[in-house]
Short mmCIF file of C-alpha atoms and ligand atoms in Angstrom, two decimals:
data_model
loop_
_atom_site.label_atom_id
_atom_site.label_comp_id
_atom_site.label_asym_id
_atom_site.label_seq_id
_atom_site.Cartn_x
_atom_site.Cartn_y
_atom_site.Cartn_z
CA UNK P 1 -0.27 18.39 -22.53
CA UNK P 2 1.30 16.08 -19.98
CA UNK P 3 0.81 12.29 -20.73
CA UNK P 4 1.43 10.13 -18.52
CA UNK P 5 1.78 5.70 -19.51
CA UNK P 6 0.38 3.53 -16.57
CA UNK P 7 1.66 -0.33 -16.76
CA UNK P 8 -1.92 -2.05 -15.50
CA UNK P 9 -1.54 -5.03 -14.26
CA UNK P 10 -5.14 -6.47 -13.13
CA UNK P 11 -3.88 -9.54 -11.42
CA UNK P 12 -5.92 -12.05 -10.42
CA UNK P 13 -9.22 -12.81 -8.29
CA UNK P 14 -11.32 -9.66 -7.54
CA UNK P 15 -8.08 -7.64 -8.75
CA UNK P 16 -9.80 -7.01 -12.74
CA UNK P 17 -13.28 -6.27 -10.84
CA UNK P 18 -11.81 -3.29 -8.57
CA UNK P 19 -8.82 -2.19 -10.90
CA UNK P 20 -11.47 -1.75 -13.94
CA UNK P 21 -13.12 0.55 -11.38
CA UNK P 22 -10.06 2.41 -10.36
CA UNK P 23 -9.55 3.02 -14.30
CA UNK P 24 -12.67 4.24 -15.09
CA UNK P 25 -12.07 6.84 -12.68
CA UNK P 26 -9.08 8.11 -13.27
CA UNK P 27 -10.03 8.00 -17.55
CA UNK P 28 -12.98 10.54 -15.79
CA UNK P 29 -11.04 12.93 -14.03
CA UNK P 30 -7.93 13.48 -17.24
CA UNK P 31 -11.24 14.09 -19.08
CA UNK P 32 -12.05 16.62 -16.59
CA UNK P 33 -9.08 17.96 -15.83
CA UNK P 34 -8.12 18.24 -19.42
CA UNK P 35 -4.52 19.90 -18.62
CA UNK P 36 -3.44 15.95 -18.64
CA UNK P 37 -4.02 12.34 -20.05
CA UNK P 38 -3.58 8.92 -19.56
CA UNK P 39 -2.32 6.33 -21.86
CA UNK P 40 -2.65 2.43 -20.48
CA UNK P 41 -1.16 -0.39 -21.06
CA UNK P 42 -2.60 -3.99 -20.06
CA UNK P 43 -0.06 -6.44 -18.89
CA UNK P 44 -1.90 -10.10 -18.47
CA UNK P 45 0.42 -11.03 -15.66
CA UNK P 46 -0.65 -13.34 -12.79
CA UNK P 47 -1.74 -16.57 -11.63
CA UNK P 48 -3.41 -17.56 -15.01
CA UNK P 49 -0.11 -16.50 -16.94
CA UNK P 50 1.58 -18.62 -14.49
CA UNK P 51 -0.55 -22.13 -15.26
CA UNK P 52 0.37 -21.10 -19.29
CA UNK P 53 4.00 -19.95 -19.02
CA UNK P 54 5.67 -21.17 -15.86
CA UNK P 55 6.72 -17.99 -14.68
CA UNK P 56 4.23 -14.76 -12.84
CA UNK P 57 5.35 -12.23 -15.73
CA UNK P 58 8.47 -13.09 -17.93
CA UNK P 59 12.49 -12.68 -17.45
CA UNK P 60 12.49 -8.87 -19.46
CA UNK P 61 9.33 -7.96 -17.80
CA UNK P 62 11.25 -5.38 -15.35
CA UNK P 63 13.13 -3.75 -18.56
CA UNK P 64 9.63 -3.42 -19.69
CA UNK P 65 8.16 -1.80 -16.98
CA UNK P 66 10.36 0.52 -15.94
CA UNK P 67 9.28 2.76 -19.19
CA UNK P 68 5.97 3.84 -17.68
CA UNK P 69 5.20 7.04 -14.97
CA UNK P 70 3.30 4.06 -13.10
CA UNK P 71 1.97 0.48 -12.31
CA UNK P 72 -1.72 0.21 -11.01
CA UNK P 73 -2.03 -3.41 -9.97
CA UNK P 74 -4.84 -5.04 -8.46
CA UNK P 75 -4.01 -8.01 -6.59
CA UNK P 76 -2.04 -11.17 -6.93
CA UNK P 77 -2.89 -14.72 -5.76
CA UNK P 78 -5.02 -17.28 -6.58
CA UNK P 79 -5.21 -20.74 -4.69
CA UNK P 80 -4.06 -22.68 -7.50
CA UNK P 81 -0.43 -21.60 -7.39
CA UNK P 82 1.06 -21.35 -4.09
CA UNK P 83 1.32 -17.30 -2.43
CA UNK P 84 5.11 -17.69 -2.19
CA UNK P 85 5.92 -18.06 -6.03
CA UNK P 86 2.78 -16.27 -7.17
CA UNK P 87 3.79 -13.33 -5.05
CA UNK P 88 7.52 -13.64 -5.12
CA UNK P 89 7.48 -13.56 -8.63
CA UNK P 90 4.93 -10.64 -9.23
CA UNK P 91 4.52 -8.04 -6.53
CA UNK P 92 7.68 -8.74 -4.46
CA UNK P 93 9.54 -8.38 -7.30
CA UNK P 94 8.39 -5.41 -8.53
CA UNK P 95 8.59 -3.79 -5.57
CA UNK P 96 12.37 -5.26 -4.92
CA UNK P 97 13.18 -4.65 -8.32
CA UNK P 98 12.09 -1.02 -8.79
CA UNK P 99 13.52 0.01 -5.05
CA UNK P 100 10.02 0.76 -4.22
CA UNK P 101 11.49 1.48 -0.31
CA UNK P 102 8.57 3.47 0.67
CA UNK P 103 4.81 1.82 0.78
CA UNK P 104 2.52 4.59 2.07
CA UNK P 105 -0.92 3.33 3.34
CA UNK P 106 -3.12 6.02 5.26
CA UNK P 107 -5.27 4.74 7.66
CA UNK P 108 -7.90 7.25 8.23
CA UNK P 109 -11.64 6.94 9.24
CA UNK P 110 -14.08 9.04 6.53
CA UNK P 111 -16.96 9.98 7.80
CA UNK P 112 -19.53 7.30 6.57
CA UNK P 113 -17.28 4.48 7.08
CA UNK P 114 -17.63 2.04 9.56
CA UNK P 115 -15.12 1.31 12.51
CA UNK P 116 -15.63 -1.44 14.49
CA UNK P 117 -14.55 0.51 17.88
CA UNK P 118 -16.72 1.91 20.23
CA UNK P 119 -16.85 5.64 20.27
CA UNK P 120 -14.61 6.80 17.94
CA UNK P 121 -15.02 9.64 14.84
CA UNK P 122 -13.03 10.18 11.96
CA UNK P 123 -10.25 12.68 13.92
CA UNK P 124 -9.63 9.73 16.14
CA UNK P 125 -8.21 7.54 13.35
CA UNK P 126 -6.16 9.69 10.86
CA UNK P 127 -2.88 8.46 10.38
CA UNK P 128 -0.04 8.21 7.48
CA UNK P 129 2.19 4.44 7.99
CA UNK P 130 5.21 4.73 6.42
CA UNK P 131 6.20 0.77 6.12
CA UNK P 132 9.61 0.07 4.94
CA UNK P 133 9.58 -1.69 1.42
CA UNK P 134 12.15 -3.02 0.32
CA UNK P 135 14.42 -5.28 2.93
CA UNK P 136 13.85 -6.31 6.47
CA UNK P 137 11.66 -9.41 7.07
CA UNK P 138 10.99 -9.79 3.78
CA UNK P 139 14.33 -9.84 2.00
CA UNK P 140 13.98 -13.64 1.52
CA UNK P 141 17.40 -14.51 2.82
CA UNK P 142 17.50 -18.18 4.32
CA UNK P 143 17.67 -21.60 3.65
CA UNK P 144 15.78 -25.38 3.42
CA UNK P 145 18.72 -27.97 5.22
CA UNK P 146 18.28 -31.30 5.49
CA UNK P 147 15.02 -31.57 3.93
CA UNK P 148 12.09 -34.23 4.52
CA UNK P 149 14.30 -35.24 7.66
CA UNK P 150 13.47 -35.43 10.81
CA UNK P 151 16.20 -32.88 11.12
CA UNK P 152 15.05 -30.61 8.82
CA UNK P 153 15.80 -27.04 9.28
CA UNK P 154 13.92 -23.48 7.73
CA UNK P 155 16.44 -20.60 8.11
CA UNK P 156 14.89 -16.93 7.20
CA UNK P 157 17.54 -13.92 7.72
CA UNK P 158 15.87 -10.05 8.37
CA UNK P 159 17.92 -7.85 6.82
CA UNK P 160 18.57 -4.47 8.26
CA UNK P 161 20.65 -2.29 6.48
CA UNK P 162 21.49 1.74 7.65
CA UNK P 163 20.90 2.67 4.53
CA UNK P 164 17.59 1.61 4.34
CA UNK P 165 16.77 2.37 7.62
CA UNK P 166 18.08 5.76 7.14
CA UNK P 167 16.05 6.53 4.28
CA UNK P 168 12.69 5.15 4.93
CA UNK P 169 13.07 7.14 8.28
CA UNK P 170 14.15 10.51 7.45
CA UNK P 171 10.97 10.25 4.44
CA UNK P 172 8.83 9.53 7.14
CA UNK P 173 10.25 12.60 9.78
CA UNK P 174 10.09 14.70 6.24
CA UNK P 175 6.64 14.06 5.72
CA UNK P 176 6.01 15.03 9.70
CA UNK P 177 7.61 17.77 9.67
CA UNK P 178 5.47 19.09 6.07
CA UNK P 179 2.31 18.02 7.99
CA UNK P 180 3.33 19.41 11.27
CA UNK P 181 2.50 15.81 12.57
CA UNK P 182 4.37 13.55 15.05
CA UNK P 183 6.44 10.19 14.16
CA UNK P 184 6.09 6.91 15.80
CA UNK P 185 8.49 4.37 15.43
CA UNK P 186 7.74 0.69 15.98
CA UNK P 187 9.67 -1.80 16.65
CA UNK P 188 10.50 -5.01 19.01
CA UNK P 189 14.33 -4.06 20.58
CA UNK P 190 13.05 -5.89 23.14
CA UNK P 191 13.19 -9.19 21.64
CA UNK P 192 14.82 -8.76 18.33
CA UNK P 193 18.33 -8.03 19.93
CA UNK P 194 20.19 -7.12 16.57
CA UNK P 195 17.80 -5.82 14.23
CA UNK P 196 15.55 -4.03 15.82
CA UNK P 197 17.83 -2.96 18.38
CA UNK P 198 19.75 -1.09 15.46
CA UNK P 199 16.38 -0.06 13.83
CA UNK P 200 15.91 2.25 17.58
CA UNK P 201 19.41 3.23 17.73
CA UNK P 202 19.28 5.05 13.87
CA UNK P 203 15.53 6.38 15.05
CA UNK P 204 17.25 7.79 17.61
CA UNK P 205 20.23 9.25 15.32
CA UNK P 206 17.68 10.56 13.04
CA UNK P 207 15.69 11.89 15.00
CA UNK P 208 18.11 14.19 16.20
CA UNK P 209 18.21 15.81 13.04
CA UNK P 210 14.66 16.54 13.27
CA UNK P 211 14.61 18.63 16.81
CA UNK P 212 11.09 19.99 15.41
CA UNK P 213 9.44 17.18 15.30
CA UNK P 214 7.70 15.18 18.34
CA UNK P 215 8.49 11.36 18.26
CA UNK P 216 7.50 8.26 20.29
CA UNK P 217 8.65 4.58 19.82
CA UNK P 218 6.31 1.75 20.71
CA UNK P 219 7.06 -1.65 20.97
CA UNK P 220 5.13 -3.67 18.32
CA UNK P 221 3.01 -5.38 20.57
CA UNK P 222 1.73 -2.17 22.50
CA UNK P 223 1.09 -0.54 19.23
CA UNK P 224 -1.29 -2.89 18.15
CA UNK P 225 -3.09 -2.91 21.55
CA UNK P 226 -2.91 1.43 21.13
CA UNK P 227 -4.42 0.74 17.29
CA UNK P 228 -7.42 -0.45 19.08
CA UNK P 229 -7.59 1.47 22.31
CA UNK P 230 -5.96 4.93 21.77
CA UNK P 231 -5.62 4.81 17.67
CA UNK P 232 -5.72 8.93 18.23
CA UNK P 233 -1.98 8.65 19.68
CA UNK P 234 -0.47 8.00 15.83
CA UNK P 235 0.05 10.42 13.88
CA UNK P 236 2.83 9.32 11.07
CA UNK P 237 3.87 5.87 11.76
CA UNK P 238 7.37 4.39 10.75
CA UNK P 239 8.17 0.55 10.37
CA UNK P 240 9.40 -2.60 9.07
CA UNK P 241 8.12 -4.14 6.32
CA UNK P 242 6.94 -7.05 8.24
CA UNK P 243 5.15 -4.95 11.25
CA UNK P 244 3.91 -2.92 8.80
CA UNK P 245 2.13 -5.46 6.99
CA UNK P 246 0.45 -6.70 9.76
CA UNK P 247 -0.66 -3.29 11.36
CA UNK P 248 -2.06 -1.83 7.89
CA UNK P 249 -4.70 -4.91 7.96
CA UNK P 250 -5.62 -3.89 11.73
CA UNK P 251 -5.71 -0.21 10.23
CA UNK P 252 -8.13 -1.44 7.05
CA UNK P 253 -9.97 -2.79 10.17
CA UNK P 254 -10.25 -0.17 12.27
CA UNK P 255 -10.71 2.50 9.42
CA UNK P 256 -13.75 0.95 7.51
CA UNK P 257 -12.57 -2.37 6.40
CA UNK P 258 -10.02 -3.71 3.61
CA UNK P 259 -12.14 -2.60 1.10
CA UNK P 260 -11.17 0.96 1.69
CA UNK P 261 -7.68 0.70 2.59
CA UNK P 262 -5.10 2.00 0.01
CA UNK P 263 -1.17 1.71 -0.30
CA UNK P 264 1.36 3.07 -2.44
CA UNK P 265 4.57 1.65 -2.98
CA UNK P 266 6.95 4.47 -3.92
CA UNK P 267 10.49 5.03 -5.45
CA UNK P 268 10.70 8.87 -4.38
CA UNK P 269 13.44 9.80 -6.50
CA UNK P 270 11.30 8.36 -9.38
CA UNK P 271 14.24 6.47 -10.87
CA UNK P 272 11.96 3.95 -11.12
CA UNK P 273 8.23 3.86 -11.58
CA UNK P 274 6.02 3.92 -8.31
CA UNK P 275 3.17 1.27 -7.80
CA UNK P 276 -0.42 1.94 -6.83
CA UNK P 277 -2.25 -0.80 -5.41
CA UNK P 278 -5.35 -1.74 -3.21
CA UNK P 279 -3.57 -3.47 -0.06
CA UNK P 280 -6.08 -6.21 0.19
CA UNK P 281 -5.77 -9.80 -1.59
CA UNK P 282 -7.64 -11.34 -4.84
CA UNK P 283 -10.48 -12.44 -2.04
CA UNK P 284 -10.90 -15.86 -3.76
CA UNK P 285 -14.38 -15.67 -1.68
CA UNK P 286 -16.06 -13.39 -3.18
CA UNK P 287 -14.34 -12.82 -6.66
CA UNK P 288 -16.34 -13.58 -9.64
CA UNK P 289 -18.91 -11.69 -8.38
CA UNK P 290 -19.61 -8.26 -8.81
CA UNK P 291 -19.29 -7.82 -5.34
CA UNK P 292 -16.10 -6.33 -4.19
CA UNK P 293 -15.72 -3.28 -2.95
CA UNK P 294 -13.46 -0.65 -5.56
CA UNK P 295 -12.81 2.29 -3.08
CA UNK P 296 -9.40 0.68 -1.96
CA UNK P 297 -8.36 0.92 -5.67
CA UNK P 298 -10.06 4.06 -6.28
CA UNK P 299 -8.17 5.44 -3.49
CA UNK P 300 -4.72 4.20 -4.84
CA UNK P 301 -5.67 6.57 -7.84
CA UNK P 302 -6.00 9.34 -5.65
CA UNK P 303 -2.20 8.35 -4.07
CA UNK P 304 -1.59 7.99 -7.48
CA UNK P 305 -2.45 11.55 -8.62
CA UNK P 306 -1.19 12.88 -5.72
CA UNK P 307 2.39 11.49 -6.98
CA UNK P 308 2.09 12.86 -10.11
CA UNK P 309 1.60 16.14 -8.80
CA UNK P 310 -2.09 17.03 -8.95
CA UNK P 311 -2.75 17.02 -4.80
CA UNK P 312 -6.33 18.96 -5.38
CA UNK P 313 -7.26 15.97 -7.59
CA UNK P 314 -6.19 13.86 -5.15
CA UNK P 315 -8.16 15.54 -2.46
CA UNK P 316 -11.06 15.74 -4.29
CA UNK P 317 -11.16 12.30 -4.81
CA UNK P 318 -11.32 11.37 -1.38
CA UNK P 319 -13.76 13.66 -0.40
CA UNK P 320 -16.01 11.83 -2.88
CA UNK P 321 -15.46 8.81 -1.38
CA UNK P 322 -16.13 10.13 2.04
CA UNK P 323 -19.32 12.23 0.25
CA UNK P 324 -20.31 8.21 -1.13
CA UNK P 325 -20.40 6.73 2.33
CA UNK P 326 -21.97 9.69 4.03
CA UNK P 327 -24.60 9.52 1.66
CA UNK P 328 -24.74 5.83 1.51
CA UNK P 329 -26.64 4.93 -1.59
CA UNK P 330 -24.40 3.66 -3.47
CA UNK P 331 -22.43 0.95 -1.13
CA UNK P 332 -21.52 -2.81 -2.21
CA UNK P 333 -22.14 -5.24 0.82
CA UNK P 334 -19.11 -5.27 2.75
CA UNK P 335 -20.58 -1.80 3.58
CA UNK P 336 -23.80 -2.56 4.03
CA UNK P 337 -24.79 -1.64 0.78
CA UNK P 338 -26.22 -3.50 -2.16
CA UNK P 339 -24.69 -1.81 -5.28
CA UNK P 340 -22.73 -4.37 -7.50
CA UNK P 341 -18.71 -3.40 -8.05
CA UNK P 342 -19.13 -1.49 -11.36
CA UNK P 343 -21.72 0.87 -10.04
CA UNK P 344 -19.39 2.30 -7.63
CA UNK P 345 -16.99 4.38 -10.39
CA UNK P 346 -20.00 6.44 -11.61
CA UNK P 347 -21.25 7.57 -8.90
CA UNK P 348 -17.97 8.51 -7.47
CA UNK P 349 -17.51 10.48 -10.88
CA UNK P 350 -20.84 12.20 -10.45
CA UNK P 351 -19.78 13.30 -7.24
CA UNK P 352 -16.70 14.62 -7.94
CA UNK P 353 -17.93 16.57 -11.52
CA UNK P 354 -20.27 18.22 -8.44
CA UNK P 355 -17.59 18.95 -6.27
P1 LIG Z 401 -7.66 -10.76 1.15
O1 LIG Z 401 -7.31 -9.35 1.42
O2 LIG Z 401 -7.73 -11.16 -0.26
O3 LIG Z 401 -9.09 -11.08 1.81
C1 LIG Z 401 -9.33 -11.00 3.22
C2 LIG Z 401 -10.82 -10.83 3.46
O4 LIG Z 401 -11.22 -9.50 3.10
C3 LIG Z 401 -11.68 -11.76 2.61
O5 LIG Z 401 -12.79 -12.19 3.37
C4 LIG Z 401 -12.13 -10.89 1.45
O6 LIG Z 401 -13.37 -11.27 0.87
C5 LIG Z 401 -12.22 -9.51 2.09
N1 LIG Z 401 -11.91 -8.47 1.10
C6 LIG Z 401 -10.69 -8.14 0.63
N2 LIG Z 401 -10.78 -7.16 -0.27
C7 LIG Z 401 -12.09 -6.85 -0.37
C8 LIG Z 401 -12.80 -5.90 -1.15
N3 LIG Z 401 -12.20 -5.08 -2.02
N4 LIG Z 401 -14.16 -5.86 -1.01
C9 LIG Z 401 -14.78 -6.67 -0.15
N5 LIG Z 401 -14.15 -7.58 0.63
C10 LIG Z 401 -12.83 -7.67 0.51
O7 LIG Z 401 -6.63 -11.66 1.97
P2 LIG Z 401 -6.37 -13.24 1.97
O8 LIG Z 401 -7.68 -13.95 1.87
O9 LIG Z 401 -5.48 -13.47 3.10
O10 LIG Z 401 -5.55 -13.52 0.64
C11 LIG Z 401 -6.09 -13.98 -0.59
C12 LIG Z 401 -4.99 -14.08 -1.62
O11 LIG Z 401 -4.49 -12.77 -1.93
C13 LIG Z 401 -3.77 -14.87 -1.16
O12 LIG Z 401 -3.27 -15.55 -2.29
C14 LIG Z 401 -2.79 -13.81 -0.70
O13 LIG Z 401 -1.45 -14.21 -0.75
C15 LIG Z 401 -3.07 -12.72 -1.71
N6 LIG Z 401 -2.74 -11.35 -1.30
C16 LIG Z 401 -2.34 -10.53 -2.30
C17 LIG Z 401 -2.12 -9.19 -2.04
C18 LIG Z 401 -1.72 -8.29 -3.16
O14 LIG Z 401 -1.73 -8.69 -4.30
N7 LIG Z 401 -1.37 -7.06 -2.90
C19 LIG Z 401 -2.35 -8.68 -0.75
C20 LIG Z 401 -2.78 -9.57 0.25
C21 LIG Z 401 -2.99 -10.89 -0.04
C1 LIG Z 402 0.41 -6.55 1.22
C2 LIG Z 402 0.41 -8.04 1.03
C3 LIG Z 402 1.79 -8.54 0.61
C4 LIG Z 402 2.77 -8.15 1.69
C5 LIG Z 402 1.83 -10.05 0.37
C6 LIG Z 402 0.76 -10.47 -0.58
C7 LIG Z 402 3.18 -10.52 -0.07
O1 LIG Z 402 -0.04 -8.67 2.18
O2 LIG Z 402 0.74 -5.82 0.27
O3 LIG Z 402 0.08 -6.09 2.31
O4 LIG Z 402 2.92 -8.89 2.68
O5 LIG Z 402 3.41 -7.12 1.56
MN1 LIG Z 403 -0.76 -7.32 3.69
#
């Protein structure tokens, strides 16, 4: 029987509420499934390790990691430590460390879930962004000068690289082409006159290679505009790490809120292990409780599954979520519902033993 060792790290804010969620549901379906099972490990990582130690997670924590099939993480952040080392030192890292160059976060509408737009059904909003991981705006390259002077300068360098455009852009035409789906790139070559005007030029050059498969490029702006007005237009979506950041929250918006919104961060050769997170924050608002919403996280277990190989799992899954919010008994308030965090994972497992 396959076994497969998932690193948890709960994080902090609502991240234990949803990730104990997440758990429970995936301990459901190995029992289930039976032709698999999961063995966890906790790792107490986070903003309170960070008040005790000094440090998000300590210097070997990498070595550690990198022995499991997995990390499920909740979130990271709390305001007691500020987001650049709490993040920087936790989630940035990880996903630096372990070349995690591919974060896949669907954005698709489920019937049941509310969309703030006028008009629109779930085969309006079904979409696949492929946000590059790894470099970009978010390789941290700059420089403090002349600090607490009136002079005082902040320097932050993107960083562009052809490999890693390359790669993050012929996994996104890959996953078009299996889907029979079209690729959007965007991007700002209008403005950003080095990077981004290199990010077009390799689109272009691999796109060639791909003579199957339709593509459009959109100028960051537009596309966010389009996300609202014509979301229907994107099919798979390929960009930056920072534009993709920005556009996943507007597709958690669009598509039913962040509590629903899912992303994977993904090292597809598997040289190191993936990570499977919620994309939302620790919500310092609401955490505590019992009122955030699990789905994101149960969702990253269906991402999760699908990695490992067992796509009618993964399926499943979200059809019980969409079967949840069709039926709509069972909702915490964000959704209009009144069900407390840790009622959420049994009635998705009810649904799915029924499926
Ligand atoms: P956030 O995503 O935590 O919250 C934004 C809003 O959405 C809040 O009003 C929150 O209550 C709501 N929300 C988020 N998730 C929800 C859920 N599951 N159910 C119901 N409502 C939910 O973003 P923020 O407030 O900008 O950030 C809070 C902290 O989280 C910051 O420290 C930030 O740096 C950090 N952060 C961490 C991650 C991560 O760990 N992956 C992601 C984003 C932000
Ligand atoms: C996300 C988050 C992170 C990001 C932050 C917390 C560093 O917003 O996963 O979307 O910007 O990638
Ligand atoms: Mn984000």
């Amino acid at each position: 029987m396959k076994n497969f060792k998932i690193a948890v790290i709960a994080g902090d804010g609502i991240g234990p509420e949803v990730i104990a969620s997440g758990i429970e549901v995936l301990n459901g379906i190995a029992a289930l499934d039976k032709s698999f099972s999961i063995e966890l490990k906790h790792f107490p990582y986070g903003c309170n390790y960070y008040l005790e130690h000094g440090e998000m997670m300590p210097p070997n924590a990498l070595d550690e990691l990198k022995h499991f099939d997995a990390i499920y993480l909740g979130a990271v952040g709390d305001p007691k430590v500020p987001d650049h080392i709490s993040l920087g030192g936790l989630l940035l890292k990880i996903r630096r460390g372990f070349d995690q160059y591919i974060n896949l976060r669907p954005v698709k509408l489920l019937e049941g879930a509310p969309s703030p737009l006028v008009g629109v059904n779930p085969s309006d909003i079904d979409m696949i962004v492929v946000r590059e991981n790894s470099e970009g705006e978010y390789a941290n390259v700059g420089a403090r000068l002349y600090r607490d002077t009136p002079n005082e300068i902040a320097l932050q360098t993107g960083v562009f690289s052809r490999h890693g455009c390359e790669r993050v852009m012929r996994y996104a035409f890959d996953t078009a082409r299996r889907l029979n789906k079209s690729v959007t790139s965007i991007s700002k070559g209008n403005a950003l006159g080095y990077s981004m005007v290199f990010w077009d030029q390799i689109f272009d050059e691999i796109s060639r290679e791909y003579p199957d498969v339709e593509t459009h490029t959109l100028l960051v702006d537009a596309a966010a505009m389009f996300f609202v007005k014509n979301p229907k237009r994107f099919q798979v979506v390929v960009t930056s790490n920072l534009f993709g950041d920005i556009l996943t929250d507007l597709g958690a918006a669009i598509a039913g809120g962040m509590g629903l919104a899912a992303g994977a961060n993904l090292n597809p050769e598997k040289k190191f292990p993936s990570m499977f997170e919620p994309i939302h924050g620790s919500a310092p608002d609401i955490a505590g409780r019992s009122i955030a919403n699990p789905l994101a996280s149960i969702w990253s277990i269906s991402q999760m599954l699908d990695f490992f190989g067992y796509e009618q799992w993964a399926v499943k899954l979200i059809n019980a979520i969409e079967r949840l919010l069709v039926e709509k008994k069972t909702l915490t308030p964000d959704l209009g519902g009144s069900a407390r965090t840790d009622q959420i994972a049994p009635a998705i497992l009810d649904i799915v033993a029924n499926l």
